[in-house]
Amino acid sequence: MRGGTVQLGNPIDFTGRAVIVTGGTNGIGAAIAEAFLSAGAEVVVCGRTTPAALPSSGGRQAAFVTADVRDPAAAALLVAATVQRSGRLDVLVNNAGGSPDADAATVSPRFVEKVVALNLLAPFYVAQAANLVMREQPEGGSVINIGSVSAHDPQPGTAAYSAAKAGLLGLTRALALEWAPKVRVNHITAGLIRTANATALYGEDGGAAVAGIVPMGRLAVPADVAHACLWLAGPHSSYVNGADLAVHGGGEIPARELARRQPEPPFSSP
């Protein structure tokens, strides 16, 4: 302690630490993997098929394990492969998720099952396996679940996805109660994010118009979520457990405020 302040060292130094990022081969997951690589961690990413390129930073590259994390046995093997490679597991980022829009009135039961399995059950399965390792380590470990604003404010076409993401937030809080103090479990509510497929998500302007409804005036970029993961996994958040960290630029400006900001139509005589 110096000057009454506890010295915690470099909060972004993960040298000697092992990290799993599910869905870490592209998009937000790849940015998270690269952030931990930059901070010195040994990083393992997974997917159902081997990607053309793996996340890398500073000449270091993530390792890849073929795994469909919707399968509990595959989730356990992913954790086992990481421990075999690194001798430990310090951080799990449950990032794999997503869903195309679908009409709730006509969507098939199979579609709903797949969405719930990927966005809720898979994080549970990987977290269970990770906890078995982390709880035996002197330093414990950290689980970070990547959620969505849809858990709080569903949009049309996202009924199954929104329900699964709401469940993920509830799961985070339940596991945080059960697994502390050795294992901290936290949640990130991610907002509108500009990724490589922004045009498909937000239109031909890539989200420029949508950015106008966000108080920060822009969409998030994957690095915004990645940096939040570094903080939640590091020593400066050592008392943060069961939290929901909003990385959404302040949410969405209410419709009534957007309407108020519109210019008055010019007056015209009849």
Short mmCIF file of C-alpha atoms in Angstrom, two decimals:
data_model
loop_
_atom_site.label_atom_id
_atom_site.label_comp_id
_atom_site.label_asym_id
_atom_site.label_seq_id
_atom_site.Cartn_x
_atom_site.Cartn_y
_atom_site.Cartn_z
CA MET A 1 0.00 0.00 0.00
CA ARG A 2 1.31 3.44 -0.93
CA GLY A 3 -0.26 6.72 0.17
CA GLY A 4 -3.33 4.87 1.43
CA THR A 5 -3.96 3.28 -1.99
CA VAL A 6 -3.78 -0.45 -2.62
CA GLN A 7 -1.36 -1.17 -5.48
CA LEU A 8 -2.96 -3.67 -7.84
CA GLY A 9 -0.38 -3.56 -10.61
CA ASN A 10 -1.18 -3.26 -14.29
CA PRO A 11 -4.91 -3.99 -14.66
CA ILE A 12 -4.47 -5.14 -18.26
CA ASP A 13 -1.53 -7.49 -17.77
CA PHE A 14 -2.76 -11.05 -18.25
CA THR A 15 0.66 -12.62 -18.75
CA GLY A 16 0.54 -16.26 -17.68
CA ARG A 17 -3.27 -16.33 -17.67
CA ALA A 18 -5.45 -18.58 -19.81
CA VAL A 19 -8.62 -17.30 -21.49
CA ILE A 20 -11.41 -18.97 -23.47
CA VAL A 21 -13.52 -16.87 -25.84
CA THR A 22 -16.44 -18.76 -27.37
CA GLY A 23 -17.41 -17.51 -30.80
CA GLY A 24 -13.97 -15.91 -30.87
CA THR A 25 -13.08 -16.42 -34.52
CA ASN A 26 -14.74 -13.30 -35.93
CA GLY A 27 -16.59 -10.10 -35.08
CA ILE A 28 -16.84 -9.13 -31.43
CA GLY A 29 -15.35 -12.42 -30.27
CA ALA A 30 -12.22 -11.96 -32.37
CA ALA A 31 -11.76 -8.45 -30.97
CA ILE A 32 -12.06 -9.82 -27.43
CA ALA A 33 -9.54 -12.56 -28.19
CA GLU A 34 -7.10 -10.05 -29.70
CA ALA A 35 -7.45 -7.74 -26.68
CA PHE A 36 -6.50 -10.54 -24.28
CA LEU A 37 -3.63 -11.60 -26.56
CA SER A 38 -2.37 -8.00 -26.50
CA ALA A 39 -2.52 -8.12 -22.71
CA GLY A 40 -0.29 -11.20 -22.62
CA ALA A 41 -2.86 -13.98 -22.13
CA GLU A 42 -2.89 -17.41 -23.71
CA VAL A 43 -6.19 -17.43 -25.61
CA VAL A 44 -8.29 -20.32 -26.90
CA VAL A 45 -11.19 -19.73 -29.30
CA CYS A 46 -13.68 -22.27 -30.57
CA GLY A 47 -16.19 -22.92 -33.30
CA ARG A 48 -17.82 -25.69 -35.26
CA THR A 49 -15.49 -25.23 -38.24
CA THR A 50 -11.86 -24.16 -38.49
CA PRO A 51 -11.62 -20.49 -39.62
CA ALA A 52 -9.40 -19.25 -42.43
CA ALA A 53 -7.50 -17.07 -39.95
CA LEU A 54 -7.27 -16.91 -36.17
CA PRO A 55 -7.18 -13.82 -33.93
CA SER A 56 -3.64 -12.59 -33.42
CA SER A 57 -1.77 -9.69 -31.86
CA GLY A 58 1.89 -8.79 -31.53
CA GLY A 59 3.00 -11.94 -33.31
CA ARG A 60 0.97 -14.15 -30.98
CA GLN A 61 -2.04 -16.16 -32.14
CA ALA A 62 -5.04 -17.72 -30.45
CA ALA A 63 -5.35 -21.50 -30.37
CA PHE A 64 -8.43 -23.09 -31.91
CA VAL A 65 -10.54 -25.97 -30.61
CA THR A 66 -13.34 -27.43 -32.69
CA ALA A 67 -16.41 -27.42 -30.44
CA ASP A 68 -20.17 -26.95 -30.68
CA VAL A 69 -20.72 -25.46 -27.22
CA ARG A 70 -24.44 -26.28 -27.37
CA ASP A 71 -23.32 -29.84 -26.57
CA PRO A 72 -22.42 -30.22 -22.86
CA ALA A 73 -19.77 -32.85 -23.65
CA ALA A 74 -18.14 -30.58 -26.24
CA ALA A 75 -18.19 -27.68 -23.78
CA ALA A 76 -16.41 -29.82 -21.19
CA LEU A 77 -13.82 -30.95 -23.76
CA LEU A 78 -13.16 -27.32 -24.71
CA VAL A 79 -12.28 -26.50 -21.10
CA ALA A 80 -10.24 -29.67 -20.73
CA ALA A 81 -8.25 -28.88 -23.89
CA THR A 82 -7.50 -25.39 -22.58
CA VAL A 83 -6.30 -26.69 -19.22
CA GLN A 84 -4.18 -29.34 -20.93
CA ARG A 85 -2.56 -26.63 -23.05
CA SER A 86 -2.07 -23.94 -20.39
CA GLY A 87 -2.31 -25.78 -17.10
CA ARG A 88 -5.07 -23.44 -15.88
CA LEU A 89 -8.14 -21.40 -16.83
CA ASP A 90 -8.56 -17.86 -15.55
CA VAL A 91 -11.17 -16.22 -17.75
CA LEU A 92 -14.15 -17.48 -19.74
CA VAL A 93 -15.91 -15.09 -22.09
CA ASN A 94 -19.21 -16.56 -23.26
CA ASN A 95 -19.53 -14.61 -26.48
CA ALA A 96 -21.06 -17.13 -28.92
CA GLY A 97 -24.63 -16.16 -29.72
CA GLY A 98 -26.96 -14.41 -32.11
CA SER A 99 -30.06 -15.08 -34.15
CA PRO A 100 -31.70 -13.97 -37.39
CA ASP A 101 -35.00 -12.16 -37.04
CA ALA A 102 -38.07 -14.37 -37.08
CA ASP A 103 -41.83 -13.89 -36.84
CA ALA A 104 -42.90 -15.15 -33.43
CA ALA A 105 -46.33 -16.15 -34.79
CA THR A 106 -44.92 -18.62 -37.30
CA VAL A 107 -41.41 -19.53 -36.14
CA SER A 108 -40.79 -23.26 -35.79
CA PRO A 109 -40.13 -25.00 -32.46
CA ARG A 110 -36.79 -26.19 -33.87
CA PHE A 111 -35.70 -22.59 -34.52
CA VAL A 112 -36.62 -21.56 -30.98
CA GLU A 113 -34.73 -24.52 -29.52
CA LYS A 114 -31.59 -23.65 -31.49
CA VAL A 115 -31.69 -19.99 -30.45
CA VAL A 116 -32.16 -20.82 -26.77
CA ALA A 117 -29.47 -23.51 -26.93
CA LEU A 118 -26.87 -21.15 -28.39
CA ASN A 119 -27.65 -18.04 -26.35
CA LEU A 120 -28.54 -19.54 -22.96
CA LEU A 121 -27.75 -23.23 -22.59
CA ALA A 122 -24.29 -23.12 -24.18
CA PRO A 123 -23.01 -20.39 -21.81
CA PHE A 124 -24.34 -22.45 -18.89
CA TYR A 125 -22.57 -25.61 -20.08
CA VAL A 126 -19.19 -23.94 -20.64
CA ALA A 127 -19.44 -22.02 -17.36
CA GLN A 128 -20.15 -25.22 -15.44
CA ALA A 129 -17.01 -26.86 -16.81
CA ALA A 130 -14.94 -23.70 -16.27
CA ASN A 131 -16.08 -23.36 -12.67
CA LEU A 132 -14.83 -26.85 -11.82
CA VAL A 133 -11.31 -25.70 -12.77
CA MET A 134 -11.42 -22.12 -11.49
CA ARG A 135 -12.71 -22.95 -8.02
CA GLU A 136 -9.65 -25.14 -7.37
CA GLN A 137 -7.16 -22.39 -8.28
CA PRO A 138 -5.82 -20.07 -5.56
CA GLU A 139 -6.69 -17.05 -7.74
CA GLY A 140 -10.12 -18.37 -8.71
CA GLY A 141 -11.42 -17.10 -12.01
CA SER A 142 -13.80 -14.84 -13.92
CA VAL A 143 -16.75 -15.63 -16.18
CA ILE A 144 -18.09 -12.89 -18.47
CA ASN A 145 -21.35 -13.39 -20.35
CA ILE A 146 -21.89 -11.22 -23.42
CA GLY A 147 -25.55 -10.22 -23.50
CA SER A 148 -27.68 -7.82 -25.48
CA VAL A 149 -29.91 -4.80 -25.08
CA SER A 150 -32.63 -7.16 -26.35
CA ALA A 151 -32.74 -8.66 -22.86
CA HIS A 152 -34.02 -5.31 -21.59
CA ASP A 153 -35.77 -3.85 -24.65
CA PRO A 154 -36.92 -6.50 -27.14
CA GLN A 155 -37.43 -5.53 -30.77
CA PRO A 156 -39.85 -7.06 -33.29
CA GLY A 157 -38.55 -10.34 -34.69
CA THR A 158 -36.45 -11.20 -31.65
CA ALA A 159 -38.83 -13.05 -29.31
CA ALA A 160 -36.75 -16.22 -28.86
CA TYR A 161 -33.45 -14.30 -28.83
CA SER A 162 -34.68 -11.71 -26.34
CA ALA A 163 -36.04 -14.41 -24.03
CA ALA A 164 -32.75 -16.32 -24.17
CA LYS A 165 -30.69 -13.18 -23.50
CA ALA A 166 -32.94 -12.25 -20.58
CA GLY A 167 -32.31 -15.74 -19.27
CA LEU A 168 -28.56 -15.22 -19.65
CA LEU A 169 -28.74 -12.14 -17.46
CA GLY A 170 -30.67 -14.10 -14.83
CA LEU A 171 -28.19 -16.96 -15.07
CA THR A 172 -25.33 -14.52 -14.51
CA ARG A 173 -26.84 -13.26 -11.28
CA ALA A 174 -27.64 -16.77 -10.03
CA LEU A 175 -24.15 -18.12 -10.70
CA ALA A 176 -22.60 -15.03 -9.12
CA LEU A 177 -24.43 -15.89 -5.91
CA GLU A 178 -23.45 -19.55 -5.96
CA TRP A 179 -19.83 -19.42 -7.10
CA ALA A 180 -18.40 -16.43 -5.25
CA PRO A 181 -15.91 -15.70 -3.86
CA LYS A 182 -13.60 -17.93 -5.92
CA VAL A 183 -15.35 -17.35 -9.24
CA ARG A 184 -16.85 -14.01 -10.23
CA VAL A 185 -19.61 -14.01 -12.86
CA ASN A 186 -20.59 -10.80 -14.67
CA HIS A 187 -22.61 -9.71 -17.68
CA ILE A 188 -22.12 -7.15 -20.43
CA THR A 189 -25.18 -5.66 -22.08
CA ALA A 190 -23.90 -4.89 -25.56
CA GLY A 191 -25.73 -2.33 -27.68
CA LEU A 192 -25.69 -1.60 -31.41
CA ILE A 193 -22.27 -2.57 -32.71
CA ARG A 194 -20.62 -1.78 -36.03
CA THR A 195 -19.13 -5.04 -37.30
CA ALA A 196 -18.13 -6.31 -40.74
CA ASN A 197 -21.77 -7.08 -41.54
CA ALA A 198 -23.11 -3.69 -40.40
CA THR A 199 -24.72 -3.10 -43.80
CA ALA A 200 -26.77 -6.27 -43.49
CA LEU A 201 -27.85 -5.31 -39.98
CA TYR A 202 -28.43 -1.57 -40.28
CA GLY A 203 -28.88 -0.76 -43.96
CA GLU A 204 -26.79 0.61 -46.79
CA ASP A 205 -25.36 3.43 -44.66
CA GLY A 206 -23.82 0.87 -42.31
CA GLY A 207 -25.63 2.29 -39.30
CA ALA A 208 -24.97 6.02 -39.80
CA ALA A 209 -28.66 6.86 -39.47
CA VAL A 210 -29.18 4.47 -36.55
CA ALA A 211 -26.32 6.15 -34.69
CA GLY A 212 -28.53 9.21 -34.32
CA ILE A 213 -30.69 7.45 -31.73
CA VAL A 214 -27.68 6.64 -29.49
CA PRO A 215 -26.76 9.35 -26.95
CA MET A 216 -23.04 8.90 -27.71
CA GLY A 217 -23.75 9.67 -31.36
CA ARG A 218 -22.14 6.52 -32.77
CA LEU A 219 -22.48 2.77 -32.82
CA ALA A 220 -20.14 0.77 -30.63
CA VAL A 221 -17.16 -0.96 -32.20
CA PRO A 222 -16.03 -4.45 -31.11
CA ALA A 223 -13.10 -2.95 -29.19
CA ASP A 224 -15.56 -1.20 -26.85
CA VAL A 225 -16.83 -4.59 -25.67
CA ALA A 226 -13.33 -6.07 -25.61
CA HIS A 227 -12.01 -3.33 -23.33
CA ALA A 228 -14.94 -3.86 -20.96
CA CYS A 229 -14.00 -7.55 -20.80
CA LEU A 230 -10.42 -6.68 -19.86
CA TRP A 231 -11.67 -4.56 -16.98
CA LEU A 232 -14.18 -7.13 -15.71
CA ALA A 233 -11.54 -9.88 -15.80
CA GLY A 234 -8.82 -7.80 -14.15
CA PRO A 235 -7.88 -6.89 -10.58
CA HIS A 236 -9.54 -3.46 -10.65
CA SER A 237 -12.94 -5.17 -10.68
CA SER A 238 -12.12 -7.71 -7.98
CA TYR A 239 -15.24 -6.75 -5.98
CA VAL A 240 -17.54 -6.67 -9.00
CA ASN A 241 -19.73 -9.77 -9.09
CA GLY A 242 -23.20 -10.35 -10.55
CA ALA A 243 -23.01 -7.00 -12.33
CA ASP A 244 -24.61 -5.98 -15.61
CA LEU A 245 -22.20 -3.59 -17.33
CA ALA A 246 -23.98 -1.60 -20.05
CA VAL A 247 -21.82 -1.00 -23.12
CA HIS A 248 -24.48 0.64 -25.24
CA GLY A 249 -23.61 4.34 -25.40
CA GLY A 250 -26.47 5.30 -23.10
CA GLY A 251 -29.15 3.20 -24.77
CA GLU A 252 -31.61 4.72 -27.20
CA ILE A 253 -33.00 8.25 -27.13
CA PRO A 254 -36.78 8.05 -26.47
CA ALA A 255 -39.03 8.48 -29.49
CA ARG A 256 -40.71 11.55 -27.99
CA GLU A 257 -37.34 13.29 -27.71
CA LEU A 258 -36.41 12.37 -31.27
CA ALA A 259 -39.74 13.77 -32.44
CA ARG A 260 -39.13 16.99 -30.49
CA ARG A 261 -35.79 17.44 -32.20
CA GLN A 262 -37.30 17.29 -35.67
CA PRO A 263 -37.47 20.72 -37.34
CA GLU A 264 -40.89 22.31 -37.47
CA PRO A 265 -42.51 22.02 -40.91
CA PRO A 266 -42.59 25.34 -42.77
CA PHE A 267 -45.84 27.27 -42.41
CA SER A 268 -47.88 27.44 -45.57
CA SER A 269 -51.08 29.33 -46.25
CA PRO A 270 -54.07 27.38 -47.52
#
